[in-house]
PDB file of C-alpha atoms in Angstrom:
ATOM      1  CA  MET A 636       0.004  -0.050  -0.105  1.00  0.00           C
ATOM      2  CA  PRO A 637       1.612   3.396  -1.054  1.00  0.00           C
ATOM      3  CA  GLN A 638       2.259   5.898   1.694  1.00  0.00           C
ATOM      4  CA  GLN A 639      -0.345   7.964   2.946  1.00  0.00           C
ATOM      5  CA  ILE A 640      -0.254  10.987   5.170  1.00  0.00           C
ATOM      6  CA  GLU A 641      -3.561  12.155   6.625  1.00  0.00           C
ATOM      7  CA  HIS A 642      -2.431  15.002   8.685  1.00  0.00           C
ATOM      8  CA  MET A 643       0.863  16.962   9.340  1.00  0.00           C
ATOM      9  CA  ASP A 644       1.469  18.647  12.540  1.00  0.00           C
ATOM     10  CA  PRO A 645       3.262  22.011  12.026  1.00  0.00           C
ATOM     11  CA  ALA A 646       5.355  21.522  15.050  1.00  0.00           C
ATOM     12  CA  ARG A 647       6.826  18.089  13.651  1.00  0.00           C
ATOM     13  CA  THR A 648       6.699  18.932   9.790  1.00  0.00           C
ATOM     14  CA  VAL A 649       9.663  20.756   7.844  1.00  0.00           C
ATOM     15  CA  LEU A 650       9.490  22.214   4.513  1.00  0.00           C
ATOM     16  CA  ILE A 651      12.526  21.340   2.453  1.00  0.00           C
ATOM     17  CA  ILE A 652      13.398  23.611  -0.603  1.00  0.00           C
ATOM     18  CA  VAL A 653      15.912  21.787  -2.667  1.00  0.00           C
ATOM     19  CA  ASP A 654      18.451  23.639  -4.809  1.00  0.00           C
ATOM     20  CA  MET A 655      16.291  26.668  -5.934  1.00  0.00           C
ATOM     21  CA  GLU A 656      19.434  28.580  -6.487  1.00  0.00           C
ATOM     22  CA  ASN A 657      20.484  31.186  -9.226  1.00  0.00           C
ATOM     23  CA  ASP A 658      22.428  28.395 -11.104  1.00  0.00           C
ATOM     24  CA  PHE A 659      19.159  26.290 -11.485  1.00  0.00           C
ATOM     25  CA  VAL A 660      16.682  29.038 -11.758  1.00  0.00           C
ATOM     26  CA  LYS A 661      17.939  32.188 -13.399  1.00  0.00           C
ATOM     27  CA  PRO A 662      17.314  32.426 -17.093  1.00  0.00           C
ATOM     28  CA  GLY A 663      20.517  31.443 -18.977  1.00  0.00           C
ATOM     29  CA  ALA A 664      21.970  29.739 -15.851  1.00  0.00           C
ATOM     30  CA  SER A 665      24.649  26.948 -16.329  1.00  0.00           C
ATOM     31  CA  PHE A 666      21.922  24.358 -15.045  1.00  0.00           C
ATOM     32  CA  GLU A 667      18.860  26.278 -15.929  1.00  0.00           C
ATOM     33  CA  VAL A 668      15.454  24.698 -15.176  1.00  0.00           C
ATOM     34  CA  GLN A 669      12.785  26.724 -17.037  1.00  0.00           C
ATOM     35  CA  ALA A 670      10.023  24.755 -15.119  1.00  0.00           C
ATOM     36  CA  GLY A 671      11.604  25.765 -11.865  1.00  0.00           C
ATOM     37  CA  ARG A 672      10.672  29.235 -12.584  1.00  0.00           C
ATOM     38  CA  GLU A 673       7.369  28.585 -13.738  1.00  0.00           C
ATOM     39  CA  MET A 674       6.405  26.848 -10.622  1.00  0.00           C
ATOM     40  CA  LEU A 675       7.572  29.736  -8.464  1.00  0.00           C
ATOM     41  CA  PRO A 676       4.044  31.149  -7.676  1.00  0.00           C
ATOM     42  CA  LYS A 677       2.749  27.901  -6.209  1.00  0.00           C
ATOM     43  CA  LEU A 678       6.098  27.561  -4.210  1.00  0.00           C
ATOM     44  CA  LYS A 679       5.938  30.891  -2.889  1.00  0.00           C
ATOM     45  CA  GLU A 680       2.396  30.336  -1.699  1.00  0.00           C
ATOM     46  CA  LEU A 681       3.425  27.162   0.060  1.00  0.00           C
ATOM     47  CA  ILE A 682       6.465  28.527   1.755  1.00  0.00           C
ATOM     48  CA  GLY A 683       4.382  31.513   2.960  1.00  0.00           C
ATOM     49  CA  PHE A 684       1.673  29.125   4.145  1.00  0.00           C
ATOM     50  CA  CYS A 685       4.527  27.035   5.907  1.00  0.00           C
ATOM     51  CA  ARG A 686       5.951  30.029   7.583  1.00  0.00           C
ATOM     52  CA  GLY A 687       2.583  31.347   8.641  1.00  0.00           C
ATOM     53  CA  SER A 688       1.517  27.855  10.128  1.00  0.00           C
ATOM     54  CA  GLY A 689       4.590  27.466  12.171  1.00  0.00           C
ATOM     55  CA  ILE A 690       6.179  24.655   9.844  1.00  0.00           C
ATOM     56  CA  SER A 691      10.079  25.226   9.720  1.00  0.00           C
ATOM     57  CA  VAL A 692      11.630  26.144   6.440  1.00  0.00           C
ATOM     58  CA  ILE A 693      15.020  24.630   5.305  1.00  0.00           C
ATOM     59  CA  TYR A 694      16.760  25.339   2.186  1.00  0.00           C
ATOM     60  CA  THR A 695      19.399  23.466   0.264  1.00  0.00           C
ATOM     61  CA  THR A 696      22.153  24.814  -2.250  1.00  0.00           C
ATOM     62  CA  HIS A 697      24.291  22.526  -4.384  1.00  0.00           C
ATOM     63  CA  ALA A 698      27.788  23.803  -4.211  1.00  0.00           C
ATOM     64  CA  HIS A 699      31.436  22.587  -5.121  1.00  0.00           C
ATOM     65  CA  ARG A 700      34.694  24.114  -3.845  1.00  0.00           C
ATOM     66  CA  PRO A 701      36.496  26.270  -6.574  1.00  0.00           C
ATOM     67  CA  ASP A 702      39.361  23.795  -6.991  1.00  0.00           C
ATOM     68  CA  GLY A 703      36.982  20.846  -7.626  1.00  0.00           C
ATOM     69  CA  SER A 704      38.266  18.793  -4.957  1.00  0.00           C
ATOM     70  CA  ASP A 705      34.784  17.829  -3.877  1.00  0.00           C
ATOM     71  CA  ALA A 706      33.283  17.343  -7.138  1.00  0.00           C
ATOM     72  CA  GLY A 707      33.857  13.673  -7.645  1.00  0.00           C
ATOM     73  CA  ARG A 708      32.145  11.970 -10.597  1.00  0.00           C
ATOM     74  CA  PHE A 709      29.900  15.090 -11.020  1.00  0.00           C
ATOM     75  CA  ALA A 710      33.145  16.541 -12.883  1.00  0.00           C
ATOM     76  CA  ASP A 711      32.909  13.389 -15.168  1.00  0.00           C
ATOM     77  CA  ILE A 712      29.047  13.868 -15.789  1.00  0.00           C
ATOM     78  CA  TYR A 713      28.545  17.619 -15.836  1.00  0.00           C
ATOM     79  CA  PRO A 714      31.144  19.805 -17.908  1.00  0.00           C
ATOM     80  CA  ALA A 715      29.947  22.980 -15.987  1.00  0.00           C
ATOM     81  CA  ILE A 716      31.107  21.671 -12.860  1.00  0.00           C
ATOM     82  CA  ALA A 717      34.318  20.313 -14.284  1.00  0.00           C
ATOM     83  CA  GLU A 718      35.105  23.666 -15.842  1.00  0.00           C
ATOM     84  CA  GLY A 719      33.924  25.778 -12.811  1.00  0.00           C
ATOM     85  CA  ARG A 720      31.178  27.417 -14.675  1.00  0.00           C
ATOM     86  CA  GLY A 721      28.409  26.305 -12.270  1.00  0.00           C
ATOM     87  CA  LEU A 722      27.458  25.445  -8.595  1.00  0.00           C
ATOM     88  CA  VAL A 723      30.828  27.091  -7.330  1.00  0.00           C
ATOM     89  CA  ASP A 724      30.924  27.674  -3.790  1.00  0.00           C
ATOM     90  CA  GLY A 725      31.225  31.338  -2.997  1.00  0.00           C
ATOM     91  CA  SER A 726      29.787  32.525  -6.357  1.00  0.00           C
ATOM     92  CA  ASP A 727      26.257  34.077  -6.801  1.00  0.00           C
ATOM     93  CA  GLY A 728      25.304  31.035  -8.558  1.00  0.00           C
ATOM     94  CA  ILE A 729      24.753  29.077  -5.369  1.00  0.00           C
ATOM     95  CA  GLU A 730      22.646  31.852  -3.716  1.00  0.00           C
ATOM     96  CA  ILE A 731      18.872  31.149  -3.245  1.00  0.00           C
ATOM     97  CA  TYR A 732      16.804  32.677  -5.795  1.00  0.00           C
ATOM     98  CA  ALA A 733      15.786  36.229  -4.752  1.00  0.00           C
ATOM     99  CA  GLU A 734      12.124  35.724  -5.236  1.00  0.00           C
ATOM    100  CA  ILE A 735      11.992  32.790  -2.467  1.00  0.00           C
ATOM    101  CA  ALA A 736      15.084  34.125  -0.316  1.00  0.00           C
ATOM    102  CA  PRO A 737      15.348  32.574   3.244  1.00  0.00           C
ATOM    103  CA  GLU A 738      14.176  34.609   6.011  1.00  0.00           C
ATOM    104  CA  PRO A 739      16.550  35.486   8.883  1.00  0.00           C
ATOM    105  CA  GLY A 740      17.338  32.341  10.779  1.00  0.00           C
ATOM    106  CA  GLU A 741      16.145  29.820   8.384  1.00  0.00           C
ATOM    107  CA  VAL A 742      18.542  27.074   7.713  1.00  0.00           C
ATOM    108  CA  ILE A 743      20.452  26.679   4.421  1.00  0.00           C
ATOM    109  CA  ILE A 744      22.174  23.269   3.970  1.00  0.00           C
ATOM    110  CA  LYS A 745      25.253  23.261   1.634  1.00  0.00           C
ATOM    111  CA  LYS A 746      25.224  20.084  -0.118  1.00  0.00           C
ATOM    112  CA  HIS A 747      27.608  18.350  -2.588  1.00  0.00           C
ATOM    113  CA  ARG A 748      25.674  15.567  -4.067  1.00  0.00           C
ATOM    114  CA  TYR A 749      22.265  14.975  -5.073  1.00  0.00           C
ATOM    115  CA  SER A 750      20.619  13.904  -1.822  1.00  0.00           C
ATOM    116  CA  ALA A 751      20.381  16.647   0.921  1.00  0.00           C
ATOM    117  CA  PHE A 752      21.315  14.192   3.538  1.00  0.00           C
ATOM    118  CA  PHE A 753      24.397  13.045   2.106  1.00  0.00           C
ATOM    119  CA  GLY A 754      27.594  14.547   3.837  1.00  0.00           C
ATOM    120  CA  THR A 755      25.267  17.137   5.704  1.00  0.00           C
ATOM    121  CA  ASP A 756      24.013  17.698   9.093  1.00  0.00           C
ATOM    122  CA  LEU A 757      20.347  17.699   8.005  1.00  0.00           C
ATOM    123  CA  ASP A 758      19.278  14.666   9.792  1.00  0.00           C
ATOM    124  CA  MET A 759      20.642  16.004  12.845  1.00  0.00           C
ATOM    125  CA  ILE A 760      18.842  19.381  12.485  1.00  0.00           C
ATOM    126  CA  LEU A 761      15.501  17.557  11.469  1.00  0.00           C
ATOM    127  CA  ARG A 762      15.900  15.232  14.603  1.00  0.00           C
ATOM    128  CA  GLY A 763      16.720  18.397  16.798  1.00  0.00           C
ATOM    129  CA  LEU A 764      13.443  19.947  15.500  1.00  0.00           C
ATOM    130  CA  GLY A 765      11.442  16.536  16.585  1.00  0.00           C
ATOM    131  CA  THR A 766      10.400  16.284  12.796  1.00  0.00           C
ATOM    132  CA  ASP A 767       8.438  13.351  11.852  1.00  0.00           C
ATOM    133  CA  THR A 768       7.305  14.549   8.419  1.00  0.00           C
ATOM    134  CA  VAL A 769       9.197  16.319   5.550  1.00  0.00           C
ATOM    135  CA  ILE A 770       7.754  18.380   2.449  1.00  0.00           C
ATOM    136  CA  VAL A 771       9.995  18.010  -0.386  1.00  0.00           C
ATOM    137  CA  THR A 772       9.940  20.705  -3.013  1.00  0.00           C
ATOM    138  CA  GLY A 773      12.546  22.270  -5.565  1.00  0.00           C
ATOM    139  CA  VAL A 774      14.578  20.973  -8.392  1.00  0.00           C
ATOM    140  CA  THR A 775      15.319  18.512 -10.099  1.00  0.00           C
ATOM    141  CA  THR A 776      12.552  16.160  -9.509  1.00  0.00           C
ATOM    142  CA  GLU A 777      14.281  12.912 -10.697  1.00  0.00           C
ATOM    143  CA  ASN A 778      17.612  13.696  -9.063  1.00  0.00           C
ATOM    144  CA  CYS A 779      18.231  16.063  -5.903  1.00  0.00           C
ATOM    145  CA  CYS A 780      14.455  15.965  -4.961  1.00  0.00           C
ATOM    146  CA  HIS A 781      14.113  12.262  -5.531  1.00  0.00           C
ATOM    147  CA  ALA A 782      17.375  11.391  -3.640  1.00  0.00           C
ATOM    148  CA  THR A 783      16.495  13.629  -0.702  1.00  0.00           C
ATOM    149  CA  ALA A 784      12.760  11.932  -0.628  1.00  0.00           C
ATOM    150  CA  ARG A 785      14.535   8.485  -0.701  1.00  0.00           C
ATOM    151  CA  ASP A 786      17.098   9.284   2.003  1.00  0.00           C
ATOM    152  CA  ALA A 787      14.359  10.886   4.207  1.00  0.00           C
ATOM    153  CA  MET A 788      12.289   7.579   3.911  1.00  0.00           C
ATOM    154  CA  PHE A 789      15.424   5.479   4.636  1.00  0.00           C
ATOM    155  CA  ARG A 790      15.546   7.582   7.752  1.00  0.00           C
ATOM    156  CA  ASP A 791      11.991   6.884   8.682  1.00  0.00           C
ATOM    157  CA  TYR A 792      10.564  10.323   8.078  1.00  0.00           C
ATOM    158  CA  ARG A 793       7.209  10.612   6.485  1.00  0.00           C
ATOM    159  CA  VAL A 794       7.655  12.326   2.990  1.00  0.00           C
ATOM    160  CA  ALA A 795       5.057  14.527   1.207  1.00  0.00           C
ATOM    161  CA  PHE A 796       6.506  15.068  -2.244  1.00  0.00           C
ATOM    162  CA  ILE A 797       4.929  18.128  -3.946  1.00  0.00           C
ATOM    163  CA  SER A 798       3.925  17.366  -7.564  1.00  0.00           C
ATOM    164  CA  ASP A 799       3.476  21.082  -8.665  1.00  0.00           C
ATOM    165  CA  CYS A 800       6.302  22.528  -6.507  1.00  0.00           C
ATOM    166  CA  THR A 801       9.132  20.163  -8.248  1.00  0.00           C
ATOM    167  CA  ALA A 802      10.406  20.317 -11.610  1.00  0.00           C
ATOM    168  CA  THR A 803      12.961  19.199 -14.155  1.00  0.00           C
ATOM    169  CA  PHE A 804      14.236  19.881 -17.739  1.00  0.00           C
ATOM    170  CA  ASP A 805      14.332  17.776 -21.014  1.00  0.00           C
ATOM    171  CA  TYR A 806      16.634  14.790 -21.213  1.00  0.00           C
ATOM    172  CA  PRO A 807      18.677  14.435 -24.268  1.00  0.00           C
ATOM    173  CA  ASP A 808      19.284  11.061 -26.114  1.00  0.00           C
ATOM    174  CA  VAL A 809      22.436   9.741 -24.763  1.00  0.00           C
ATOM    175  CA  GLY A 810      21.854   6.167 -26.068  1.00  0.00           C
ATOM    176  CA  TYR A 811      18.339   5.369 -24.680  1.00  0.00           C
ATOM    177  CA  GLY A 812      16.167   7.862 -26.377  1.00  0.00           C
ATOM    178  CA  GLY A 813      15.427  11.478 -25.023  1.00  0.00           C
ATOM    179  CA  LEU A 814      12.651  12.289 -22.633  1.00  0.00           C
ATOM    180  CA  SER A 815      10.532  15.350 -22.099  1.00  0.00           C
ATOM    181  CA  ALA A 816      10.462  17.340 -18.849  1.00  0.00           C
ATOM    182  CA  ASP A 817       6.736  16.458 -18.572  1.00  0.00           C
ATOM    183  CA  GLU A 818       7.419  12.647 -19.067  1.00  0.00           C
ATOM    184  CA  LEU A 819      10.473  12.653 -16.745  1.00  0.00           C
ATOM    185  CA  HIS A 820       8.588  14.622 -13.849  1.00  0.00           C
ATOM    186  CA  ARG A 821       5.561  12.160 -14.187  1.00  0.00           C
ATOM    187  CA  SER A 822       7.454   8.904 -14.220  1.00  0.00           C
ATOM    188  CA  THR A 823       9.539  10.031 -11.137  1.00  0.00           C
ATOM    189  CA  LEU A 824       6.384  10.944  -9.292  1.00  0.00           C
ATOM    190  CA  ILE A 825       4.821   7.529  -9.987  1.00  0.00           C
ATOM    191  CA  ALA A 826       7.790   5.892  -8.873  1.00  0.00           C
ATOM    192  CA  LEU A 827       7.834   7.854  -5.617  1.00  0.00           C
ATOM    193  CA  ALA A 828       3.997   7.316  -5.127  1.00  0.00           C
ATOM    194  CA  PHE A 829       4.378   3.693  -5.362  1.00  0.00           C
ATOM    195  CA  SER A 830       7.590   3.092  -3.317  1.00  0.00           C
ATOM    196  CA  THR A 831       8.573   6.109  -1.255  1.00  0.00           C
ATOM    197  CA  ALA A 832       6.333   9.114  -0.606  1.00  0.00           C
ATOM    198  CA  HIS A 833       2.751  10.591  -0.648  1.00  0.00           C
ATOM    199  CA  VAL A 834       2.738  12.540  -3.790  1.00  0.00           C
ATOM    200  CA  MET A 835       0.370  15.363  -3.581  1.00  0.00           C
ATOM    201  CA  THR A 836      -0.206  18.940  -4.871  1.00  0.00           C
ATOM    202  CA  ALA A 837       0.604  22.171  -2.762  1.00  0.00           C
ATOM    203  CA  ALA A 838      -3.264  22.630  -2.277  1.00  0.00           C
ATOM    204  CA  GLU A 839      -3.604  19.204  -0.993  1.00  0.00           C
ATOM    205  CA  CYS A 840      -0.390  19.557   1.290  1.00  0.00           C
ATOM    206  CA  MET A 841      -1.959  22.902   2.868  1.00  0.00           C
ATOM    207  CA  ALA A 842      -5.425  21.135   3.369  1.00  0.00           C
ATOM    208  CA  LYS A 843      -3.721  18.345   5.455  1.00  0.00           C
ATOM    209  CA  VAL A 844      -1.908  20.800   7.696  1.00  0.00           C
ATOM    210  CA  THR A 845      -5.337  22.865   8.103  1.00  0.00           C
ATOM    211  CA  ALA A 846      -7.025  19.762   8.837  1.00  0.00           C
ATOM    212  CA  ASP A 847      -4.502  18.447  11.564  1.00  0.00           C
ATOM    213  CA  ALA A 848      -4.974  22.175  13.178  1.00  0.00           C
ATOM    214  CA  SER A 849      -8.666  21.879  13.099  1.00  0.00           C
ATOM    215  CA  LYS A 850      -8.625  18.272  14.376  1.00  0.00           C
ATOM    216  CA  ALA A 851      -6.419  19.520  17.227  1.00  0.00           C
ATOM    217  CA  ALA A 852      -8.712  22.444  18.095  1.00  0.00           C
ATOM    218  CA  ALA A 853     -11.631  20.100  18.204  1.00  0.00           C
ATOM    219  CA  GLU A 854     -10.004  17.849  20.816  1.00  0.00           C
TER     220      GLU A 854
END
């Protein structure tokens, strides 16, 4: 039976915004995800709702040292990383896109691999906050968001994966045929819904938090 989340307790829920940094979101950026900009209105609404509901907000930004010493196999896969043209620590490219900038005191996790848990203190922070549920948003659906959702589930967090606040880009043909952003996004959501997370829209997510609050008030 796929995972189902009926209610979310704001005190035990954290919104994770994955890699909505300039190098992914700005027009013409090294790793531009056009659909990431297109979803900004819904993501902004969700962020505002979470802040207003008492849900903690955590951002991640993917970054590598200027000397490339922590790039690993990414240097083989992505020329922009190998050549220092994108995701360079200390550059404007790794700053969170201004339209959804963190508020003072909100955590920014600097990560070096797809998953926000790999080699970071995210798990310690979540446990320190008493978290049992994470809401995953950001880019890209199939890589950093997917890996973060999987690692969250592996650590026994409930995962709400937001279908209209995650996005990706068209994949070229590297030997097995190309895949449009829409096809890739949809197929990733299908896999996650079956094996990892409760996939839902932003509106559905907000309703579950509201329902939880209403239930608590009634009790």
